[in-house]
Coordinates of C-alpha atoms in Angstrom, one line a residue:
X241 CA 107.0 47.7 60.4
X242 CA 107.6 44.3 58.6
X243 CA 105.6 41.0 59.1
X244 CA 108.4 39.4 61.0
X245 CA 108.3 42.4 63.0
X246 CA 104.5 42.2 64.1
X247 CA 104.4 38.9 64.3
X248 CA 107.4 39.0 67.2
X249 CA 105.5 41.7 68.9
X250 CA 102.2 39.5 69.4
X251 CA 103.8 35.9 70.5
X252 CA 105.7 38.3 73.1
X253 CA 102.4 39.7 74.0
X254 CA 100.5 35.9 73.8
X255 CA 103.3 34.6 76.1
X256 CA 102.6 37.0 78.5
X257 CA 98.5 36.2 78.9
X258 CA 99.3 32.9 78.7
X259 CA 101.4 33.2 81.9
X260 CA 98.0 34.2 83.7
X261 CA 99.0 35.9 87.1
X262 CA 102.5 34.8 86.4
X263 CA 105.0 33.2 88.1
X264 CA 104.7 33.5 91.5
X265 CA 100.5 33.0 90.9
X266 CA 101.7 29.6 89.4
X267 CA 104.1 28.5 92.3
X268 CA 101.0 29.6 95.1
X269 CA 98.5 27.3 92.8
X270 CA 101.2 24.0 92.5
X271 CA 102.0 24.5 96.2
X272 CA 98.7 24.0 97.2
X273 CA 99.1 20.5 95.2
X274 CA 96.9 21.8 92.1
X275 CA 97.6 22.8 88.2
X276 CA 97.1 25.8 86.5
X277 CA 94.5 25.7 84.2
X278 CA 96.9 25.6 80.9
X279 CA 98.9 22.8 82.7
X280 CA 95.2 20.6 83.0
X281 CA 94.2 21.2 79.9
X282 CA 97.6 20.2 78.8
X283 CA 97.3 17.0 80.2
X284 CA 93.7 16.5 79.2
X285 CA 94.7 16.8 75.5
X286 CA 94.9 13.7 73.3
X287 CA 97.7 16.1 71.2
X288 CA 98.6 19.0 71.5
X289 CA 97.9 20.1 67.9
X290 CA 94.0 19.5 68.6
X291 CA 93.8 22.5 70.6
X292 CA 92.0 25.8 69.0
X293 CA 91.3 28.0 71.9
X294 CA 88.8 30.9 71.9
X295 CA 89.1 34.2 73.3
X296 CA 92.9 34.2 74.3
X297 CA 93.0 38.1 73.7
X298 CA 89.6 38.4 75.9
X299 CA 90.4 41.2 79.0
X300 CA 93.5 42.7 77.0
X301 CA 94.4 45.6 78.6
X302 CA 90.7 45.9 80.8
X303 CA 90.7 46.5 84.3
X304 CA 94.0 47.7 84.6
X305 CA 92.6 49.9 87.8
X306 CA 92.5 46.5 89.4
X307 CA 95.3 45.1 88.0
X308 CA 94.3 43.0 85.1
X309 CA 92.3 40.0 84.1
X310 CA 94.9 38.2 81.1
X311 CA 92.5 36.1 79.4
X312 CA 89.6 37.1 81.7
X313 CA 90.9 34.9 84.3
X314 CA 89.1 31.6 82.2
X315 CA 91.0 29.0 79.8
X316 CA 88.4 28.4 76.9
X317 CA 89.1 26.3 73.7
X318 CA 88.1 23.1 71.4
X319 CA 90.2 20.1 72.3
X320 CA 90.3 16.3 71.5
X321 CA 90.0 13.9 74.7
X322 CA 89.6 10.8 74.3
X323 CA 89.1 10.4 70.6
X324 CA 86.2 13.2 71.1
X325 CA 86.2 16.9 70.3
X326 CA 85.2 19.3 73.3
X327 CA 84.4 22.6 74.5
X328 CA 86.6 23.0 77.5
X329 CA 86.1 26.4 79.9
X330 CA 89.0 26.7 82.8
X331 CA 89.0 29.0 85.4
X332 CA 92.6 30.0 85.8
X333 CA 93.3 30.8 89.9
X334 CA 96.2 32.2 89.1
X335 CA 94.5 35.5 87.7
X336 CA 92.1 37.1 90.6
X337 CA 91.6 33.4 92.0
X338 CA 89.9 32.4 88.7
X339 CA 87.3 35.6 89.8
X340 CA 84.6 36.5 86.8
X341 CA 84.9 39.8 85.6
X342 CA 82.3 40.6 83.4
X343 CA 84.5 39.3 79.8
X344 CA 84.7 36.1 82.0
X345 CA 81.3 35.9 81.8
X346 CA 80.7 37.2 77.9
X347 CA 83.5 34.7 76.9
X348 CA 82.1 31.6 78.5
X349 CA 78.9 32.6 76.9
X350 CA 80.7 32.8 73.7
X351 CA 81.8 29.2 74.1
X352 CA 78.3 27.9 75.8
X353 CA 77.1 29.3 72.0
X354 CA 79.7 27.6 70.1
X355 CA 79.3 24.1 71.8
X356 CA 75.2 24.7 71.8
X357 CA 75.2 25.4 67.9
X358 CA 78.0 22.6 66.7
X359 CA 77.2 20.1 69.6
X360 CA 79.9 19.7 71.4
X361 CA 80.2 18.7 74.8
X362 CA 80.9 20.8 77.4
X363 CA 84.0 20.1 80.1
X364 CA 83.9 22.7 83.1
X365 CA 87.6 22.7 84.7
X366 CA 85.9 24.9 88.2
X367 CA 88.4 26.5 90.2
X368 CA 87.2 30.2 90.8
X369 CA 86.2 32.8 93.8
X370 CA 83.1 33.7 92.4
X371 CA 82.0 37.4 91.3
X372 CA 85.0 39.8 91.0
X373 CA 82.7 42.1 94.0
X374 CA 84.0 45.3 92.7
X375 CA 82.3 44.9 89.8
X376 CA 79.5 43.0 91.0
X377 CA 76.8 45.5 89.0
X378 CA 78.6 44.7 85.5
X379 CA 78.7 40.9 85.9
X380 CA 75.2 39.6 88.0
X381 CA 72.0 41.1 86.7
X382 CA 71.7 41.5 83.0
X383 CA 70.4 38.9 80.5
X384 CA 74.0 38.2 79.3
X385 CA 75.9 38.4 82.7
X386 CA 76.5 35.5 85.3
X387 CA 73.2 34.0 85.2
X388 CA 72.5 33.3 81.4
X389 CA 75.5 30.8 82.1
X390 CA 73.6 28.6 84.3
X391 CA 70.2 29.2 82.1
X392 CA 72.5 27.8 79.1
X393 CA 73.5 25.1 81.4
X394 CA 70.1 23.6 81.8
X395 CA 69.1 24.1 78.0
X396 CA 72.1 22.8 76.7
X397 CA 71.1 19.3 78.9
X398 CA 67.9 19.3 77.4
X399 CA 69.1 19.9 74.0
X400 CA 71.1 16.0 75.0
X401 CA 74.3 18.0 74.9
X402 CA 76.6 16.1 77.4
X403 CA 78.1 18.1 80.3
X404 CA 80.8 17.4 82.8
X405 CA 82.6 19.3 86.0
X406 CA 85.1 18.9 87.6
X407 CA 85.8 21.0 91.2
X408 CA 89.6 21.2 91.3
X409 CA 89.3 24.2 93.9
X410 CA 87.2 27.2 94.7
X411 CA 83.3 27.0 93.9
X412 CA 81.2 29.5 95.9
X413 CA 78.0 31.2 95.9
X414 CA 75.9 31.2 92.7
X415 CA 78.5 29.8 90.8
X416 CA 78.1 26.4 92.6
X417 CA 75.6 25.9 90.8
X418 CA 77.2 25.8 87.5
X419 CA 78.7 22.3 88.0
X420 CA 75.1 20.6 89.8
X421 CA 73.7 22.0 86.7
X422 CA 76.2 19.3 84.6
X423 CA 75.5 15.5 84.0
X424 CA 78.4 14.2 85.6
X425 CA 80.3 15.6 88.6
X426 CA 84.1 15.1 89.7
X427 CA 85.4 16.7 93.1
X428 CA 89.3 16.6 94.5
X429 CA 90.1 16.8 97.7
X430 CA 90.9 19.9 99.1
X431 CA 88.2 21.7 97.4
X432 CA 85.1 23.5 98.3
X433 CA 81.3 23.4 97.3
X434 CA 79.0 25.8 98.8
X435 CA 76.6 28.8 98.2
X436 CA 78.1 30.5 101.4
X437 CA 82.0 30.3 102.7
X438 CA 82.4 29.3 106.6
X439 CA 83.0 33.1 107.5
X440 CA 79.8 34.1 105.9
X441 CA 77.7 31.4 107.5
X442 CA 79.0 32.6 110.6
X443 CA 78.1 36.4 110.2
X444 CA 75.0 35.4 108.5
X445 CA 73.8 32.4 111.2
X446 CA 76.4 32.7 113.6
X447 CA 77.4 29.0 113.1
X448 CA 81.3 27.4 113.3
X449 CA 81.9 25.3 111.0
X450 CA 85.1 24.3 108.8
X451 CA 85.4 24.5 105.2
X452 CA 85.4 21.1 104.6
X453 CA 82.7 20.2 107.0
X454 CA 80.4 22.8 105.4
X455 CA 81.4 21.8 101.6
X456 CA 84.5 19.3 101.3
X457 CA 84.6 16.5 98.7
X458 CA 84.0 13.9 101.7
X459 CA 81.0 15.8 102.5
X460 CA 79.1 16.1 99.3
X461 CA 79.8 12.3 98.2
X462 CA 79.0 10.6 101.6
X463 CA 76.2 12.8 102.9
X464 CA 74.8 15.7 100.2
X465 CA 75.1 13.1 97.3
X466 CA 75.8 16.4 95.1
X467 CA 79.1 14.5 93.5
X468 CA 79.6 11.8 92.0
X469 CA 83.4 11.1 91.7
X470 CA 85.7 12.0 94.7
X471 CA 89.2 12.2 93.5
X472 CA 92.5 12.6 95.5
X473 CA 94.2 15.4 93.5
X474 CA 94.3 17.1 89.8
X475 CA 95.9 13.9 88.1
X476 CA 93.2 11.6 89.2
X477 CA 90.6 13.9 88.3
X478 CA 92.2 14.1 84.8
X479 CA 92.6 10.1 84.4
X480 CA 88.9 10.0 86.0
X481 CA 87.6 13.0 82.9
X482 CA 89.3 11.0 80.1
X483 CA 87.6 8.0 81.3
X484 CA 84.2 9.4 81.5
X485 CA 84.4 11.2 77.8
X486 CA 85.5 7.8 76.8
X487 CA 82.0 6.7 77.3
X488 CA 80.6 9.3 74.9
X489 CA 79.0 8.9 71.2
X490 CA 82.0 8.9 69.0
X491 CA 82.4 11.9 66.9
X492 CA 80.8 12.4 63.6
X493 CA 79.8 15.2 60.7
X494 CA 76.3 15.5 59.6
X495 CA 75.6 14.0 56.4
X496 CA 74.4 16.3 54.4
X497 CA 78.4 18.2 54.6
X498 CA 81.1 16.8 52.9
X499 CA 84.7 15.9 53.1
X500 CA 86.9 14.5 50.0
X501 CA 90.3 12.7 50.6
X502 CA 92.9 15.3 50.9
X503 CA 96.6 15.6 50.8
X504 CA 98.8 17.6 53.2
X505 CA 100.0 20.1 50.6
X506 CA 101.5 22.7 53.4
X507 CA 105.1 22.2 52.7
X508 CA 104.8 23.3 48.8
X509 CA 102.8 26.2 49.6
X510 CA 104.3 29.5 49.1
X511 CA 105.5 32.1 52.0
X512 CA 102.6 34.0 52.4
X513 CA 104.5 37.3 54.0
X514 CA 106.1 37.6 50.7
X515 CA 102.8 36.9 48.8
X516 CA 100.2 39.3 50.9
X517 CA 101.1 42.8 51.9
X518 CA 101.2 44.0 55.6
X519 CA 99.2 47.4 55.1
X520 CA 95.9 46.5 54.6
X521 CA 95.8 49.7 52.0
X522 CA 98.0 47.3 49.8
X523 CA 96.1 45.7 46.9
X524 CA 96.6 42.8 45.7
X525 CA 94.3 40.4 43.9
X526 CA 92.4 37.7 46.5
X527 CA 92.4 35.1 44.4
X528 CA 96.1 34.4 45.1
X529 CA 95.1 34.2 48.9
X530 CA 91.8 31.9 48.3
X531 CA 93.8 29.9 46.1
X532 CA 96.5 29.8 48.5
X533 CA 94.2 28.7 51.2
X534 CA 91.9 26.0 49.3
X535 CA 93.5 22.7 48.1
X536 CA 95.2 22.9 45.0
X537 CA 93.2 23.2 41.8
X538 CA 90.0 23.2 43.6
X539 CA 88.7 26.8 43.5
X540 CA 85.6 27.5 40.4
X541 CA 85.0 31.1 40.1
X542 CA 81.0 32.3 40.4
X543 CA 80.2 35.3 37.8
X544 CA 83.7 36.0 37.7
X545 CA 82.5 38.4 34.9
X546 CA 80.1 40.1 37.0
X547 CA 80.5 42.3 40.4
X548 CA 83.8 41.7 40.4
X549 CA 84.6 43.3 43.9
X550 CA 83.1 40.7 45.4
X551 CA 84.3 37.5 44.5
X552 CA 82.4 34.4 44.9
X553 CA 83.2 30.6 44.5
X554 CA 83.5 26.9 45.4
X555 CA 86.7 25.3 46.9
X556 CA 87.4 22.5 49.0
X557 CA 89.8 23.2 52.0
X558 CA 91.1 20.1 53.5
X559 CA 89.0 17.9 51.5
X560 CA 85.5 19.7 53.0
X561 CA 83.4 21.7 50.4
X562 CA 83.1 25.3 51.2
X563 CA 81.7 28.7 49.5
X564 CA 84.1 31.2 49.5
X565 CA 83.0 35.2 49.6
X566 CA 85.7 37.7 49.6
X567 CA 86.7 41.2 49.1
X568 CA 88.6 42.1 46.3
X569 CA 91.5 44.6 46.6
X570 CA 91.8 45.4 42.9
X571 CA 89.6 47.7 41.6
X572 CA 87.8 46.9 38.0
X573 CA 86.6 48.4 35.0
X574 CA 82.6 47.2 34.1
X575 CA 81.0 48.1 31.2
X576 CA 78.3 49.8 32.5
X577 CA 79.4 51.8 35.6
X578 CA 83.2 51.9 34.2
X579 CA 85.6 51.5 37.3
X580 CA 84.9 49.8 40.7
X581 CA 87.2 50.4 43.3
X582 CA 88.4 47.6 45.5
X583 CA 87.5 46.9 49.0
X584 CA 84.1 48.3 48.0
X585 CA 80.8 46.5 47.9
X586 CA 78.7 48.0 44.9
X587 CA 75.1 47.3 44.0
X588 CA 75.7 44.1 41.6
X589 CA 78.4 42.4 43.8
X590 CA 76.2 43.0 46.5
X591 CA 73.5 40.8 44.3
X592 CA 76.2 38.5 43.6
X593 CA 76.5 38.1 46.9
X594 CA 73.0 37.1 47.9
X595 CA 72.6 34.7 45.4
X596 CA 75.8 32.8 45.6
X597 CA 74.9 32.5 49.6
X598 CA 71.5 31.2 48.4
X599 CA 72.9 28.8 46.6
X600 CA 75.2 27.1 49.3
X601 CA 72.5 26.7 51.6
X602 CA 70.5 25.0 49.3
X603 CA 73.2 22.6 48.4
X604 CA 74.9 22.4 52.2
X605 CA 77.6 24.2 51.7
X606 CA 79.6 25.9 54.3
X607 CA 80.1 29.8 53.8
X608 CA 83.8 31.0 54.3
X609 CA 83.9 35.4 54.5
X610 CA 87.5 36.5 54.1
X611 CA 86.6 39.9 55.1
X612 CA 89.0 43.3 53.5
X613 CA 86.1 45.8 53.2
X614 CA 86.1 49.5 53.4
X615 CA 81.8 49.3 53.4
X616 CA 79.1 50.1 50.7
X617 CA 79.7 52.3 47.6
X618 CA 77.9 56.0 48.4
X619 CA 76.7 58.9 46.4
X620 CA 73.9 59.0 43.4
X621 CA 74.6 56.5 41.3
X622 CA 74.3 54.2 43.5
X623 CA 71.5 55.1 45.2
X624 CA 70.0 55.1 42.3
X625 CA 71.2 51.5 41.3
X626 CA 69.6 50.8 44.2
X627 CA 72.5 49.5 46.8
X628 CA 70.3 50.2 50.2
X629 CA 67.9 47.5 48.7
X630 CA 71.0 44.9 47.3
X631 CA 72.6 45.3 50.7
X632 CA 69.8 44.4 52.6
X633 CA 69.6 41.4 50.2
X634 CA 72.5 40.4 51.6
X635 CA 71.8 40.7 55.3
X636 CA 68.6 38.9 54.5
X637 CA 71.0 35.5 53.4
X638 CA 73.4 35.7 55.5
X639 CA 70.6 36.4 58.9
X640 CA 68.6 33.2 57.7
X641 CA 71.5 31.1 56.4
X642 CA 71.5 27.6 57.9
X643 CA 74.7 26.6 56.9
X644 CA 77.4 26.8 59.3
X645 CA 79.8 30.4 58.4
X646 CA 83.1 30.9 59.2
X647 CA 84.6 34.8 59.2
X648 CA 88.9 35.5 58.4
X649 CA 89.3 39.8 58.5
X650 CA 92.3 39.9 56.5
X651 CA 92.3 43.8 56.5
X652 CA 89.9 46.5 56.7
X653 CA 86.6 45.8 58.7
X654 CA 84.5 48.9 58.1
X655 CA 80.7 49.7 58.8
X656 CA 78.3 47.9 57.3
X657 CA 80.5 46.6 55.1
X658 CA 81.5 44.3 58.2
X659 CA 77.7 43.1 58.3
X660 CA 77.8 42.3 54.6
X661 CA 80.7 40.3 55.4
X662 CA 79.2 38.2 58.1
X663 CA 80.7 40.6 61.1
X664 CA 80.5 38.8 64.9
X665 CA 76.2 40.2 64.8
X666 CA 75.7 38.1 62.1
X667 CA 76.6 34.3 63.8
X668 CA 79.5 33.2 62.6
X669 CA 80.4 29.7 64.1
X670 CA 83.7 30.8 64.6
X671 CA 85.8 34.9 63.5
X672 CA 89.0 34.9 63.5
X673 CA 91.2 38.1 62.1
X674 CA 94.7 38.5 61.4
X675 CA 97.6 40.3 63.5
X676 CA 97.5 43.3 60.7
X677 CA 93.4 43.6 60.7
X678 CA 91.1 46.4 61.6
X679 CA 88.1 47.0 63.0
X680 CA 86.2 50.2 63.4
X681 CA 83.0 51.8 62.1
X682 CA 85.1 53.8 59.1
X683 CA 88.7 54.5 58.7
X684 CA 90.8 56.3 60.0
X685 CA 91.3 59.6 58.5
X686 CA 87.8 59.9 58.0
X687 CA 87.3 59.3 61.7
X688 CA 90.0 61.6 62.8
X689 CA 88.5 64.5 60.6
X690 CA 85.1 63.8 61.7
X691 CA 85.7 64.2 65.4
X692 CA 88.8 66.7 65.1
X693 CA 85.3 68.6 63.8
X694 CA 83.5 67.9 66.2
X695 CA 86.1 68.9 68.7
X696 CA 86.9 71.9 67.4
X697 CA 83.1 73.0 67.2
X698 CA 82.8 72.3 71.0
X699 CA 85.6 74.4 71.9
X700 CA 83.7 77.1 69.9
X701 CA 80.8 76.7 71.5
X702 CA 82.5 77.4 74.8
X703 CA 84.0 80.4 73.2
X704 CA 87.6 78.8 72.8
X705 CA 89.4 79.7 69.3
X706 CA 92.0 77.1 68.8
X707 CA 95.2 78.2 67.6
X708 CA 97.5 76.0 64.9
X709 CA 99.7 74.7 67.8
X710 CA 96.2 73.6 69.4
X711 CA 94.8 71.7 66.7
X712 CA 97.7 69.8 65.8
X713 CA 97.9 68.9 69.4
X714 CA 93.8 68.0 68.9
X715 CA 94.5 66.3 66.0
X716 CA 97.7 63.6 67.3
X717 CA 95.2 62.6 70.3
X718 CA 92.1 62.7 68.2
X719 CA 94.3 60.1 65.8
X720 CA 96.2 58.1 68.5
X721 CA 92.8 57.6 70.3
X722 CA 91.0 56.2 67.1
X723 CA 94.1 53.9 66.2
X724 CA 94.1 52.3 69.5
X725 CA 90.4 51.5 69.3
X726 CA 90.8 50.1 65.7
X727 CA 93.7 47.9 66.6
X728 CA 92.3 44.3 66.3
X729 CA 93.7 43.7 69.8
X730 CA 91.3 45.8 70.9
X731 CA 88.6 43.7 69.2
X732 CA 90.1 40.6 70.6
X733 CA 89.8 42.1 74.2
X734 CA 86.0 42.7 73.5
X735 CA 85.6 39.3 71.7
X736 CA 84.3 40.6 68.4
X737 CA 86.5 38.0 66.6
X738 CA 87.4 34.9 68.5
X739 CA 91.4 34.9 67.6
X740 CA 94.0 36.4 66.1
X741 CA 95.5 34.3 64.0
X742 CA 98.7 34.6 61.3
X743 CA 98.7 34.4 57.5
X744 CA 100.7 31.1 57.7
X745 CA 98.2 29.5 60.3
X746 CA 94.9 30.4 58.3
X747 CA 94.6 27.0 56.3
X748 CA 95.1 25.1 59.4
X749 CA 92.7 26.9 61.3
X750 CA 90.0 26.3 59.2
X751 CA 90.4 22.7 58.4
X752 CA 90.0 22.0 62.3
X753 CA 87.5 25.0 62.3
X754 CA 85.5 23.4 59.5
X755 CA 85.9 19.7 61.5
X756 CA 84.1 21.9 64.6
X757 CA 81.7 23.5 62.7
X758 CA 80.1 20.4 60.1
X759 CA 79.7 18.1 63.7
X760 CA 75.6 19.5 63.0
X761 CA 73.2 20.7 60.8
X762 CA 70.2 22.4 61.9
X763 CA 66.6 20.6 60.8
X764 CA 64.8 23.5 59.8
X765 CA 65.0 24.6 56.1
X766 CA 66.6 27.2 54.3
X767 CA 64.0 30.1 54.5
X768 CA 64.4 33.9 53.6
X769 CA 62.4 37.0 54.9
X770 CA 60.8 39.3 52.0
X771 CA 63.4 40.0 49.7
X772 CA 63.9 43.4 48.0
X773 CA 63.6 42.5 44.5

């Protein structure tokens, strides 16, 4: 398969989440007299190009027993209204009536935790049935199911993080309270506020009583008081939002990050499918790709003498400062251990490693990972060079780092070598991968002939003695299986990396990633845990 030929498949496949429920979905949402939630958002946006969404992929391929959730029925991304950059999180009716499945719920956590650690304001766009009931067990109780939602609402208020909702549909049950919870509170016409539906208060009270009696716009802003905005329809409700965010704090970065004039180089830069191999077995030397992705003439090497699988350094991409940590694909000779091979982390780049993060969180420097790692060198020699103790070094940094980190898998993500490289456990502010990437706890052939072992023991067990037609039969689902699960779509639909983004898109990505992400910085001081000297 060729680049072009990848990158074809996923737009068809983004398209087609992007559509939601689809067509006839759309037409029963706009004949109603409401938008789809890509359609508000849409209309919400200052430009277009402001938009970096989160969690697209979210749902891909889950629930296909109940037909699907594209996108986990919720619209969730970093927008500018108004002049101001904001978290927005859309239901989207047309999937399930905006219903939470449990990703629903894990992916507007994800972007609570985004806006809660670069301070962004949050914009609810509420238009969902509530709990998807089927699944009811998987989405209510647990600490990060529906309720740590409406926890996060109420801290992120007291953190002086503004809120605002706007009901542009269905709001039931528990999730009404998602929106009271909010600072400011818009309602259109047509809509409906309550913890119990007419038919339920009849079963449960035996009381009659219409929908928009028991929780209409009307309602709530002449008797309840719960609103505080009553709007005839979607495009008043968007003119009444851009109005209200007007009000807010203009935008600014923390002063402690900084941002040089830049130029727009993207036209002279070079065609990165011809520069950067499709199969992430491919080496090729990473310094083309950082230097492809930092502003021209900017990148300074750290110990470029010194563990040289790891390389380490200071660039500025679109004018901001960063520290750049990435996996080299070329292997090297060294004087003392002779070769290194690449994509591995050995005990002195692993050193590098920790120290050069160090060092940018003393000075405020934001940490970019561009992630290509097979893991941690093995055997006796390293052991005995001591690699346990380097690596845990280097999860000691990057757990206690203040700065904000940003995460690109540009290949391989394998084992620990994916918590070296600031993996999703680790806090990045924002992982993103590319179409080609991988994901998985080793690779896999050595995962195929570790549980094509395994298999064939168990049959054993039972007494079974597979034949050669049988274990290459074992072996093409034992491979096909692992694949799948490695495919970074397959990540995407768990959220383990936030989007998948192409070669060609990278540099802009971060720049308005690195806008996001330098909004902040945190009061408390750099500080490590006991470090394994």
């Amino acid at each position: 398969m060729s680049w072009q030929q990848l990158l074809d498949e996923f737009q068809d496949q983004q398209q087609t989440i992007q559509a939601g429920g689809g067509k006839k979905a759309t037409a029963r949402q706009h004949e109603k007299g409401r938008l789809t939630a890509r359609e508000r958002i849409t209309r919400l946006l200052d430009t277009p190009e402001s938009w970096m969404e989160v969690g697209l992929w979210a749902a891909y391929q889950m629930y296909e027993d109940w037909g699907g959730a594209p996108s986990a029925s919720v619209v969730c991304g970093v927008g500018r209204i108004s002049g101001r950059d904001v978290m927005i999180i859309a239901n989207d009716a047309t999937t399930k009536a905006g219903a939470f499945f449990p990703m629903t719920c894990k992916k507007g956590l994800r972007a609570q935790r985004i806006a809660m650690h670069c301070r962004l304001p949050l914009l609810y766009l509420v238009d969902s049935a509530g709990v998807f009931l089927p699944l009811q067990d998987e989405i209510f109780p647990d600490e990060d199911d529906f309720g740590r939602i409406f926890r996060n609402n109420s801290v992120i208020s007291a953190m002086g993080i503004p809120q605002l909702a706007s009901i542009m549909g269905n709001c039931v049950a528990g999730g009404g309270y998602l929106p009271v919870l909010c600072d400011k509170l818009i309602m259109t016409e047509g809509s409906g506020l309550y913890l119990a539906g007419p038919a339920l208060v009849k079963s449960a009270i035996g009381q009659e009583v219409s929908s928009e009696d028991l929780g209409g716009a009307k309602m709530h802003a002449s008797i309840s008081g719960t609103i505080d905005y009553r709007e005839p329809d979607d495009p008043a409700a968007i003119e009444r939002i851009r109005k209200l965010i007007a009000t807010y704090p203009e935008d600014s970065r923390a002063g402690v990050f900084r941002r040089e004039a830049w130029a727009d180089e993207s036209v002279n830069r070079a065609d990165p499918y011809a520069k950067f191999p499709l199969d992430p077995q491919s080496r090729f030397d990473i310094r083309d790709l950082i230097r492809y992705l930092a502003d021209e003439g900017s990148f300074q090497e750290y110990k470029a003498e010194y563990g040289q699988t790891l390389i380490c350094g200071h660039a500025r991409i679109g004018g901001f400062q960063v520290g750049i940590i990435a996996n080299q694909r070329t292997s090297a000779m060294t004087p003392k251990e002779g070769i290194q091979f690449g994509g591995v982390i050995y005990h002195d780049s692993a050193d590098k490693e920790a120290r050069f993060i160090m060092d940018c969180n003393q000075t405020w420097t934001p940490l970019l990972f561009l992630q290509d790692v097979f893991g941690f060198m093995v055997g006796r020699q390293s052991e005995e060079a001591g690699i346990i103790r380097a690596g845990a070094k280097v999860v000691n940094a990057i757990s206690n780092s203040r700065v904000p980190k940003i995460t690109v898998i540009t290949g391989g993500s394998y084992g620990a070598g994916n918590y070296a490289m600031c993996g999703k456990a680790f806090d990045p502010r924002f992982i993103f991968a590319w179409p080609n990437a991988r994901y998985a706890v080793m690779g896999s052939k050595q995962a195929a002939s570790t549980l094509l072992d395994v298999a064939i023991s168990a049959m054993k067990r039972q007494g079974k003695e597979p034949d050669a037609a049988d274990l290459e039969l074992l072996r093409e689902r034992v491979t096909e299986a692992y694949e799948t699960s490695t495919d970074i779509r397959y990540a995407a639909a768990r959220l383990w990396v936030d989007g998948v983004i192409t070669p060609a898109q990278t540099r802009a990505t971060l720049i308005r990633s690195l806008e996001i992400v330098t909004r902040h910085a945190p009061d408390e001081p750099f500080r490590t845990g006991v470090l394994q000297v």
